[in-house]
Amino acid sequence: MRPCRRPSRRVVDILTGELIRAGGKGSEPMSELMTGAGTWPLPEISYDRDWCRIDLETVPNMVTKPPGPRSREMHARAAEVMKGYSGQVRLFPVCFESGRGVTLRDVDGNTYLDFSSGIYVTGLGHCHPKVSEAVAHWAKRLMNAHDFTTPVKMALLEKTAQILPGDLNGVQLYDSGTTAVEAGLRLCRGATGRSEFISCYMDFHGKSLGSISCARMTRMSGSTRMPGFYMVPRPDVYHPLWARDDGSLDTERYLAFYEQFIDEATTGQIAAFVLEPIQGWAGTIMPPDDFFPKLRRFCDERGILLLADEVLTGMGRTGKWLCMEHWGVLPDAVTIGKGFGNGFPVTACVAREGIKETFTRISASTSYGGNPMACAAALASIEVIEEEGLLGNALMLGRYFTRRMAKMQEAHPIIGHVRGLGCLLGIELVKHRASKEPFEEAGRMVYVKAFEKGLAWIPAGHILRMSPPIVMNEAEAAKGMDIIDEAIGETERELGY
Ligand SMILES: Cc1ncc(COP(=O)(O)O)c(C=O)c1O
């Protein structure tokens, strides 16, 4: 047992240094402040670092073919009332009762290995003791104080500014990825005085009118994109639109197209490029390594801001606090969410030094953004990532997954492409490797088969998306990949490959 005890050094310094000075209580003993009414941002807890390890002989454990009878009954009752379920639930209406670490349990008694993290959210596993205690602590003390400062908010704001790269130090807190993106759009408009935006084909940024206007539109999105929002093709190494003679993707030609597009299709008043560093919803679409460095230069030369939407990719999922750090690129503003609170709804829009004052001009606050429980969840999650070395663990797992997926690609003819960074992974299924034709039917079959074998995960048509918790160890990761490998093999046999 490796006990993990707070306090984090920096928070202690804040509370014993800055607060005491601000309150003119320089000589007050530290213990009085620590035990004072709610001053201490997080409860002191001790837990076994191996709290989430599982016995791979007994997980997954399927006692009934899922979705089992209780799942079906409860989902049918819920679905009488709630409309608008995701395709994922419609495909596999299981009803979950609890989660612990890297496992989930359904109401029929089945235990699953979790390769979904909710939906890219619970990277530290379900109900991490430190995060759960932190939320409970504030749930009993103070649940909402609008955007007044609270000790836990102060500590979170300073911590967030400290861990993010460069001068990304102007933070505003929100309660969903979508609202953080909306704030980012308004921030970029306010900072530049311009009102047009460019994003990329297949992007996803949320479901409000502004965020949906930066994303792929479908009939379900409503009528039209909002005026001033434009989409351009994004370099995709597996499906290059513009390639050199040797077939490799030519990033320069994409940028030349952007130049021409801005001249021909817009007023030239572009406030920002709004992009996901790796496209999650689209199927873990990775950019070529030179894309973001070149786009950064392109934006700088034209006074365009770069708003990186890291709601999905940020806070450790790819093995860095921000995915953009992999390419050494600093955005002007960034949105974070999902893993930020490990399941508690807390998100942020963060601006760099030179534009952060714009937040004061866009009426940035909300009812729930930065509430004490949310701040506690995020602060505890950041401390866990640091204390347990989880950025390094995500990178280590990423190397394992990359090797394993490459082997699977050699063995399975329907795997066209494999990709990923850290614990953000994708396997693209095709009918023929030469044509790269999407294999939707195979995608659905693999998804259902693996779920039935006890892998809870995320479907995306012909691209299998995986988002295992970053607290996994290699043996647990291997178990999940074994299940997927088996499910692909069975699918191939049934489809005659
Ligand atoms: C990149 C990205 N941005 C924004 C959002 C919207 O976040 P939320 O669902 O929390 O509103 C998502 C959600 O999946 C996302 O993946």
Coordinates of C-alpha atoms and ligand atoms in Angstrom, one line a residue:
M1 CA 0.0 0.0 0.0
R2 CA 1.3 3.4 -1.0
P3 CA -0.7 5.9 1.0
C4 CA -1.4 9.1 -0.8
R5 CA -2.0 12.0 1.5
R6 CA -2.6 15.6 0.8
P7 CA -1.8 18.4 1.3
S8 CA -0.4 19.5 -2.0
R9 CA 2.6 21.8 -1.3
R10 CA 1.4 24.7 -3.4
V11 CA -2.1 24.8 -1.8
V12 CA -0.5 24.8 1.6
D13 CA 1.7 27.7 0.5
I14 CA -1.3 29.6 -0.8
L15 CA -3.3 29.2 2.4
T16 CA -0.5 29.8 4.9
G17 CA 1.1 32.6 2.8
E18 CA -1.2 34.6 0.6
L19 CA -4.4 34.2 2.6
I20 CA -2.8 35.0 5.9
R21 CA -1.2 38.1 4.5
A22 CA -4.4 39.2 2.8
G23 CA -6.4 38.9 6.0
G24 CA -3.7 40.6 8.0
K25 CA -3.3 37.5 10.1
G26 CA 0.3 36.9 9.7
S27 CA 0.8 35.4 13.2
E28 CA -2.2 33.1 13.2
P29 CA -1.2 29.5 13.5
M30 CA -1.7 27.5 10.4
S31 CA -3.9 24.9 12.1
E32 CA -6.6 27.5 12.9
L33 CA -6.9 28.4 9.3
M34 CA -6.9 24.8 8.2
T35 CA -9.8 23.9 10.5
G36 CA -11.6 27.2 10.1
A37 CA -15.0 27.2 8.5
G38 CA -14.4 25.8 5.0
T39 CA -11.1 27.5 4.4
W40 CA -9.2 24.4 3.6
P41 CA -9.9 23.6 -0.1
L42 CA -9.8 19.8 0.0
P43 CA -10.3 17.2 2.8
E44 CA -7.2 15.3 3.9
I45 CA -7.6 11.8 2.8
S46 CA -5.4 8.7 2.6
Y47 CA -6.0 6.0 0.1
D48 CA -4.3 3.0 -1.4
R49 CA -2.8 3.9 -4.8
D50 CA -3.8 0.5 -6.0
W51 CA -7.5 1.1 -5.1
C52 CA -8.5 0.6 -8.7
R53 CA -6.6 -2.5 -9.6
I54 CA -8.7 -5.5 -10.6
D55 CA -8.5 -9.2 -10.7
L56 CA -8.3 -10.0 -14.4
E57 CA -9.6 -13.5 -13.7
T58 CA -12.9 -12.1 -12.6
V59 CA -13.3 -8.9 -14.8
P60 CA -15.1 -8.8 -17.1
N61 CA -17.8 -11.0 -15.5
M62 CA -20.9 -11.5 -17.6
V63 CA -23.7 -13.3 -15.8
T64 CA -26.4 -12.4 -18.3
K65 CA -26.3 -11.6 -22.0
P66 CA -26.3 -7.8 -22.0
P67 CA -28.5 -5.8 -22.2
G68 CA -30.1 -8.1 -19.7
P69 CA -33.8 -8.1 -18.6
R70 CA -33.5 -5.5 -15.8
S71 CA -31.5 -3.2 -18.1
R72 CA -34.1 -3.5 -20.8
E73 CA -37.0 -2.9 -18.5
M74 CA -35.5 0.2 -16.8
H75 CA -34.3 1.7 -20.1
A76 CA -37.8 1.2 -21.6
R77 CA -39.4 3.0 -18.7
A78 CA -36.8 5.8 -18.9
A79 CA -37.2 6.1 -22.6
E80 CA -41.0 6.6 -22.3
V81 CA -40.1 9.9 -20.7
M82 CA -36.7 11.0 -21.9
K83 CA -36.4 11.5 -25.6
G84 CA -33.2 12.1 -27.6
Y85 CA -30.9 9.3 -26.6
S86 CA -27.6 9.0 -28.3
G87 CA -27.1 6.4 -31.0
Q88 CA -24.8 4.6 -28.6
V89 CA -27.6 3.9 -26.1
R90 CA -30.1 3.1 -28.8
L91 CA -27.6 0.4 -30.1
F92 CA -26.9 -1.0 -26.7
P93 CA -29.5 0.0 -24.0
V94 CA -27.7 -1.3 -20.9
C95 CA -28.5 0.3 -17.5
F96 CA -25.4 1.0 -15.3
E97 CA -25.8 0.8 -11.6
S98 CA -22.2 1.6 -10.3
G99 CA -18.6 2.1 -11.3
R100 CA -15.3 1.6 -9.6
G101 CA -12.0 2.4 -11.1
V102 CA -11.7 0.8 -14.5
T103 CA -14.9 -1.2 -14.1
L104 CA -18.7 -0.7 -14.5
R105 CA -21.5 -2.8 -13.2
D106 CA -25.0 -3.0 -14.7
V107 CA -28.3 -3.7 -13.0
D108 CA -28.2 -7.3 -14.2
G109 CA -25.0 -8.0 -12.3
N110 CA -22.6 -7.9 -15.2
T111 CA -19.2 -6.3 -14.6
Y112 CA -17.5 -4.6 -17.6
L113 CA -14.0 -3.4 -18.2
D114 CA -14.3 0.3 -19.1
F115 CA -12.8 1.5 -22.3
S116 CA -15.1 4.5 -22.6
S117 CA -14.4 6.7 -19.4
G118 CA -18.1 7.7 -19.7
I119 CA -17.5 9.5 -22.9
Y120 CA -13.8 10.5 -22.6
V121 CA -14.5 11.8 -19.1
T122 CA -13.5 9.7 -16.2
G123 CA -9.8 9.3 -16.9
L124 CA -9.0 8.7 -13.3
G125 CA -11.5 5.8 -13.1
H126 CA -15.0 5.9 -11.6
C127 CA -15.3 7.3 -8.1
H128 CA -11.6 8.1 -7.5
P129 CA -11.5 8.3 -3.6
K130 CA -9.8 11.7 -3.6
V131 CA -12.2 13.2 -6.1
S132 CA -15.3 11.8 -4.5
E133 CA -14.3 13.0 -1.1
A134 CA -13.5 16.4 -2.4
V135 CA -17.0 16.8 -3.9
A136 CA -18.7 15.4 -0.8
H137 CA -16.7 17.8 1.4
W138 CA -18.0 20.8 -0.4
A139 CA -21.5 19.3 -0.9
K140 CA -21.8 19.5 2.9
R141 CA -20.3 23.0 3.2
L142 CA -21.2 25.3 0.3
M143 CA -22.8 24.4 -3.0
N144 CA -23.2 27.7 -4.8
A145 CA -21.9 31.2 -4.3
H146 CA -22.3 32.4 -7.9
D147 CA -18.9 33.8 -9.0
F148 CA -17.8 35.0 -5.7
T149 CA -14.3 33.7 -4.8
T150 CA -14.2 30.7 -2.5
P151 CA -11.0 29.1 -1.1
V152 CA -11.3 26.1 -3.4
K153 CA -11.9 28.2 -6.5
M154 CA -8.9 30.4 -5.7
A155 CA -6.8 27.2 -5.3
L156 CA -8.1 25.7 -8.6
L157 CA -7.6 28.9 -10.6
E158 CA -4.0 29.2 -9.5
K159 CA -3.4 25.5 -10.0
T160 CA -4.9 25.6 -13.5
A161 CA -2.8 28.6 -14.6
Q162 CA 0.3 26.9 -13.2
I163 CA -0.1 23.6 -15.0
L164 CA -1.1 25.0 -18.4
P165 CA 1.8 25.8 -20.8
G166 CA 3.1 29.3 -21.6
D167 CA 1.0 32.3 -20.5
L168 CA -2.4 30.6 -20.7
N169 CA -3.4 32.1 -17.3
G170 CA -6.7 33.8 -17.7
V171 CA -9.3 31.3 -16.6
Q172 CA -13.1 31.4 -16.6
L173 CA -15.0 28.4 -15.3
Y174 CA -18.1 26.7 -16.8
D175 CA -20.3 23.7 -16.5
S176 CA -20.2 22.1 -19.9
G177 CA -17.8 21.9 -22.8
T178 CA -20.3 23.7 -25.0
T179 CA -20.6 26.7 -22.7
A180 CA -16.8 26.9 -22.6
V181 CA -16.6 26.9 -26.4
E182 CA -19.3 29.6 -26.6
A183 CA -17.2 31.7 -24.2
G184 CA -14.2 31.1 -26.3
L185 CA -16.0 32.3 -29.4
R186 CA -17.1 35.5 -27.7
L187 CA -13.7 36.0 -26.2
C188 CA -12.1 35.8 -29.7
R189 CA -14.6 38.2 -31.1
G190 CA -14.1 40.6 -28.2
A191 CA -10.3 40.4 -28.4
T192 CA -10.0 41.0 -32.2
G193 CA -13.1 43.0 -33.0
R194 CA -13.7 40.5 -35.8
S195 CA -16.6 38.1 -36.1
E196 CA -15.9 35.3 -38.5
F197 CA -14.6 31.8 -37.6
I198 CA -13.1 29.0 -39.4
S199 CA -13.1 25.4 -38.3
C200 CA -12.5 22.0 -40.0
Y201 CA -14.6 19.4 -41.7
M202 CA -15.8 16.7 -39.2
D203 CA -15.1 18.9 -36.2
F204 CA -17.3 18.7 -33.1
H205 CA -17.5 21.5 -30.5
G206 CA -20.9 21.1 -28.8
K207 CA -24.6 21.5 -29.5
S208 CA -25.5 25.1 -29.0
L209 CA -26.0 27.4 -32.0
G210 CA -22.5 28.9 -32.0
S211 CA -20.6 25.7 -31.3
I212 CA -22.7 23.7 -33.7
S213 CA -21.9 26.3 -36.4
C214 CA -18.2 25.3 -36.0
A215 CA -19.0 21.7 -36.6
R216 CA -20.2 19.3 -39.2
M217 CA -23.9 20.0 -39.8
T218 CA -26.4 17.3 -40.4
R219 CA -30.2 17.5 -40.7
M220 CA -30.3 17.0 -36.9
S221 CA -28.3 20.2 -36.4
G222 CA -31.3 22.4 -37.4
S223 CA -31.5 24.7 -40.4
T224 CA -28.4 26.5 -41.3
R225 CA -25.0 27.4 -39.9
M226 CA -24.9 30.8 -38.3
P227 CA -23.5 33.6 -40.6
G228 CA -19.8 34.1 -40.4
F229 CA -18.9 30.5 -39.6
Y230 CA -16.9 28.6 -42.3
M231 CA -15.5 25.1 -42.7
V232 CA -12.3 24.0 -44.5
P233 CA -10.8 20.6 -45.1
R234 CA -8.5 19.3 -42.5
P235 CA -5.4 17.3 -43.2
D236 CA -6.0 13.6 -42.5
V237 CA -3.0 11.4 -43.1
Y238 CA -5.1 8.3 -43.9
H239 CA -7.4 10.3 -46.4
P240 CA -5.2 13.0 -47.8
L241 CA -7.1 15.4 -50.0
W242 CA -3.9 17.0 -51.2
A243 CA -0.8 14.8 -51.5
R244 CA 2.7 14.9 -52.9
D245 CA 3.7 12.7 -55.8
D246 CA 4.8 10.0 -53.3
G247 CA 1.2 9.9 -51.9
S248 CA 2.2 11.6 -48.6
L249 CA 0.0 14.4 -47.3
D250 CA 1.0 18.0 -48.4
T251 CA 0.2 20.3 -45.5
E252 CA 1.3 23.4 -47.5
R253 CA -1.4 22.9 -50.0
Y254 CA -4.0 22.9 -47.3
L255 CA -2.7 26.2 -46.0
A256 CA -2.6 27.6 -49.6
F257 CA -6.3 26.6 -49.9
Y258 CA -7.1 28.4 -46.5
E259 CA -5.4 31.6 -47.9
Q260 CA -7.5 31.4 -51.0
F261 CA -10.7 30.5 -49.1
I262 CA -10.3 33.5 -46.8
D263 CA -9.9 35.8 -49.8
E264 CA -12.8 34.3 -51.8
A265 CA -15.4 33.2 -49.3
T266 CA -15.1 35.5 -46.3
T267 CA -14.8 39.2 -45.6
G268 CA -11.3 38.6 -44.3
Q269 CA -12.4 39.5 -40.8
I270 CA -11.5 36.1 -39.2
A271 CA -11.4 36.2 -35.4
A272 CA -10.2 32.7 -34.9
F273 CA -9.5 29.2 -36.2
V274 CA -11.4 26.9 -33.9
L275 CA -10.0 23.4 -33.9
E276 CA -9.8 20.1 -32.1
P277 CA -6.2 19.1 -31.8
I278 CA -7.3 15.5 -32.5
Q279 CA -10.8 15.1 -33.8
G280 CA -12.6 12.9 -31.3
W281 CA -16.1 12.5 -32.4
A282 CA -14.9 12.1 -36.0
G283 CA -12.9 9.0 -35.1
T284 CA -9.6 10.1 -33.5
I285 CA -8.4 11.9 -36.6
M286 CA -4.8 12.9 -36.1
P287 CA -3.1 15.8 -37.9
P288 CA 0.3 15.5 -39.5
D289 CA 3.0 16.7 -37.1
D290 CA 3.7 19.9 -39.1
F291 CA 0.0 21.0 -39.3
F292 CA -0.4 22.9 -36.1
P293 CA 3.1 24.6 -36.1
K294 CA 2.3 25.8 -39.7
L295 CA -1.2 26.8 -38.8
R296 CA 0.1 28.8 -35.8
R297 CA 2.4 30.8 -38.2
F298 CA -0.4 31.2 -40.7
C299 CA -2.7 32.7 -38.0
D300 CA 0.1 35.0 -36.6
E301 CA 0.8 36.4 -40.0
R302 CA -2.9 37.4 -40.4
G303 CA -3.8 38.5 -36.9
I304 CA -6.1 35.4 -36.5
L305 CA -6.4 33.8 -33.1
L306 CA -6.0 30.1 -32.5
L307 CA -8.8 28.6 -30.3
A308 CA -7.9 25.0 -29.4
D309 CA -10.9 23.0 -28.3
E310 CA -9.3 20.6 -25.8
V311 CA -12.5 19.6 -24.1
L312 CA -11.9 16.0 -25.2
T313 CA -8.1 16.0 -25.7
G314 CA -7.0 18.0 -22.6
M315 CA -6.2 17.2 -19.0
G316 CA -4.0 14.1 -19.5
R317 CA -6.0 12.1 -22.0
T318 CA -3.1 12.2 -24.5
G319 CA -0.3 12.2 -21.9
K320 CA 0.0 16.0 -21.6
W321 CA -2.1 18.6 -19.9
L322 CA -2.8 19.9 -23.4
C323 CA -2.6 17.9 -26.5
M324 CA -1.2 20.9 -28.4
E325 CA 2.0 20.5 -26.3
H326 CA 2.8 17.4 -28.4
W327 CA 3.5 19.8 -31.3
G328 CA 5.0 22.6 -29.2
V329 CA 2.2 25.0 -30.2
L330 CA 0.6 27.5 -27.8
P331 CA -2.9 28.5 -28.7
D332 CA -4.3 31.9 -27.8
A333 CA -7.2 30.4 -26.0
V334 CA -8.2 26.9 -25.0
T335 CA -11.3 25.1 -23.7
I336 CA -11.0 22.2 -21.3
G337 CA -13.7 19.9 -19.9
K338 CA -14.4 16.2 -19.6
G339 CA -11.3 14.9 -17.7
F340 CA -11.0 18.3 -15.9
G341 CA -13.4 17.2 -13.1
N342 CA -13.3 13.4 -13.8
G343 CA -17.0 13.2 -14.1
F344 CA -18.2 16.3 -12.2
P345 CA -19.4 18.9 -14.7
V346 CA -16.7 21.5 -14.6
T347 CA -15.0 23.1 -17.7
A348 CA -13.0 26.2 -18.5
C349 CA -12.1 28.6 -21.2
V350 CA -8.6 29.8 -20.7
A351 CA -7.0 32.8 -22.5
R352 CA -3.4 33.9 -22.8
E353 CA -2.0 36.9 -21.0
G354 CA -2.5 39.4 -23.8
I355 CA -6.2 38.7 -24.3
K356 CA -7.4 37.5 -20.9
E357 CA -8.8 40.9 -19.9
T358 CA -11.4 40.5 -22.7
F359 CA -13.3 38.2 -20.3
T360 CA -14.3 41.3 -18.3
R361 CA -16.0 42.7 -21.4
I362 CA -18.1 39.6 -22.4
S363 CA -20.1 39.0 -19.2
A364 CA -18.3 35.8 -18.7
S365 CA -19.9 34.3 -15.5
T366 CA -22.7 31.7 -15.3
S367 CA -24.9 30.3 -12.5
Y368 CA -23.0 27.1 -12.0
G369 CA -19.5 27.8 -13.4
G370 CA -16.9 27.5 -10.6
N371 CA -19.3 26.2 -7.9
P372 CA -17.4 24.8 -4.9
M373 CA -18.1 21.1 -5.7
A374 CA -17.0 21.6 -9.3
C375 CA -13.8 23.4 -8.2
A376 CA -13.1 20.6 -5.7
A377 CA -13.5 17.9 -8.3
A378 CA -11.1 19.7 -10.7
L379 CA -8.5 20.6 -8.1
A380 CA -8.5 17.0 -6.7
S381 CA -8.3 15.6 -10.2
I382 CA -5.3 17.7 -11.1
E383 CA -3.6 16.8 -7.8
V384 CA -4.3 13.1 -8.5
I385 CA -2.7 13.3 -12.0
E386 CA 0.4 14.9 -10.5
E387 CA 0.7 12.7 -7.4
E388 CA 0.1 9.5 -9.3
G389 CA 2.2 10.4 -12.3
L390 CA -0.7 9.8 -14.7
L391 CA 0.6 11.9 -17.6
G392 CA 3.6 9.5 -17.8
N393 CA 1.2 6.5 -17.4
A394 CA -1.0 7.7 -20.3
L395 CA 2.1 8.1 -22.5
M396 CA 3.3 4.6 -21.5
L397 CA -0.1 3.1 -22.3
G398 CA -0.1 5.0 -25.6
R399 CA 3.1 3.3 -26.6
Y400 CA 1.6 -0.1 -25.7
F401 CA -1.6 0.6 -27.6
T402 CA 0.2 1.7 -30.7
R403 CA 2.3 -1.5 -30.8
R404 CA -0.7 -3.7 -30.1
M405 CA -2.9 -2.0 -32.7
A406 CA -0.2 -2.3 -35.4
K407 CA 0.0 -6.0 -34.7
M408 CA -3.8 -6.3 -35.0
Q409 CA -3.7 -4.4 -38.3
E410 CA -1.3 -7.0 -39.6
A411 CA -3.6 -9.8 -38.6
H412 CA -7.0 -8.3 -39.7
P413 CA -7.7 -7.4 -43.3
I414 CA -10.6 -5.2 -42.4
I415 CA -8.4 -2.8 -40.3
G416 CA -7.4 0.0 -42.7
H417 CA -5.7 2.3 -40.2
V418 CA -4.8 2.5 -36.5
R419 CA -3.9 5.7 -34.7
G420 CA -3.8 7.3 -31.3
L421 CA -1.9 9.3 -28.7
G422 CA -1.9 8.4 -25.1
C423 CA -5.3 7.0 -24.2
L424 CA -7.1 8.4 -27.2
L425 CA -7.3 5.7 -29.8
G426 CA -9.0 4.8 -33.1
I427 CA -9.2 1.8 -35.4
E428 CA -10.7 2.4 -38.9
L429 CA -12.5 -0.5 -40.5
V430 CA -12.6 -0.7 -44.3
K431 CA -14.1 -3.1 -46.8
H432 CA -10.9 -3.1 -48.9
R433 CA -7.6 -1.6 -47.9
A434 CA -7.1 -0.3 -51.5
S435 CA -10.4 1.5 -51.7
K436 CA -10.5 2.5 -48.0
E437 CA -14.3 2.2 -48.3
P438 CA -15.9 2.6 -44.8
F439 CA -17.1 -0.7 -43.2
E440 CA -20.1 0.5 -41.1
E441 CA -21.6 -2.9 -40.7
A442 CA -18.4 -4.4 -39.4
G443 CA -18.1 -1.4 -37.0
R444 CA -21.5 -2.1 -35.5
M445 CA -20.9 -5.8 -35.2
V446 CA -17.5 -5.4 -33.5
Y447 CA -19.0 -2.8 -31.1
V448 CA -21.8 -5.1 -30.0
K449 CA -19.7 -8.3 -29.8
A450 CA -17.1 -6.6 -27.6
F451 CA -19.8 -5.1 -25.4
E452 CA -21.4 -8.5 -25.0
K453 CA -17.9 -9.9 -24.0
G454 CA -17.8 -7.2 -21.3
L455 CA -16.1 -4.2 -22.8
A456 CA -17.9 -0.9 -22.2
W457 CA -16.9 1.5 -25.0
I458 CA -17.8 4.1 -27.5
P459 CA -19.0 3.4 -31.1
A460 CA -18.5 5.6 -34.1
G461 CA -19.7 3.9 -37.2
H462 CA -16.7 2.3 -39.0
I463 CA -14.2 3.8 -36.7
L464 CA -13.7 2.1 -33.4
R465 CA -13.1 4.7 -30.7
M466 CA -11.4 3.9 -27.4
S467 CA -10.9 6.1 -24.4
P468 CA -9.6 3.9 -21.6
P469 CA -9.0 5.5 -18.2
I470 CA -5.5 6.8 -17.8
V471 CA -5.2 5.0 -14.5
M472 CA -5.1 1.6 -16.2
N473 CA -2.1 -0.6 -16.1
E474 CA -0.7 -2.5 -19.1
A475 CA -2.3 -5.8 -18.2
E476 CA -5.8 -4.2 -18.0
A477 CA -5.2 -2.4 -21.2
A478 CA -4.1 -5.7 -22.8
K479 CA -7.3 -7.4 -21.6
G480 CA -9.4 -4.7 -23.4
M481 CA -7.4 -5.1 -26.6
D482 CA -7.8 -8.9 -26.4
I483 CA -11.6 -8.5 -26.4
I484 CA -11.5 -6.1 -29.4
D485 CA -9.1 -8.4 -31.3
E486 CA -11.4 -11.3 -30.7
A487 CA -14.5 -9.3 -31.7
I488 CA -12.9 -8.2 -34.9
G489 CA -11.8 -11.8 -35.7
E490 CA -15.4 -13.1 -35.2
T491 CA -16.8 -10.3 -37.3
E492 CA -14.4 -11.1 -40.1
R493 CA -15.3 -14.8 -40.1
E494 CA -19.0 -14.0 -40.1
L495 CA -18.6 -11.5 -43.0
G496 CA -16.5 -14.0 -45.0
Y497 CA -13.0 -12.2 -44.8
Ligands
LIG1 C1 -14.1 18.7 -28.7 C2 -15.4 18.9 -28.0 N1 -15.8 20.1 -27.7 C3 -16.9 20.4 -27.0 C4 -17.7 19.3 -26.6 C5 -19.0 19.6 -25.9 O1 -18.9 19.3 -24.6 P1 -20.2 19.0 -23.6 O2 -20.8 17.8 -24.1 O3 -19.6 18.9 -22.3 O4 -21.1 20.2 -23.8 C6 -17.4 18.0 -26.8 C7 -18.2 16.9 -26.4 O5 -18.0 15.7 -26.7 C8 -16.2 17.8 -27.5 O6 -15.8 16.5 -27.8

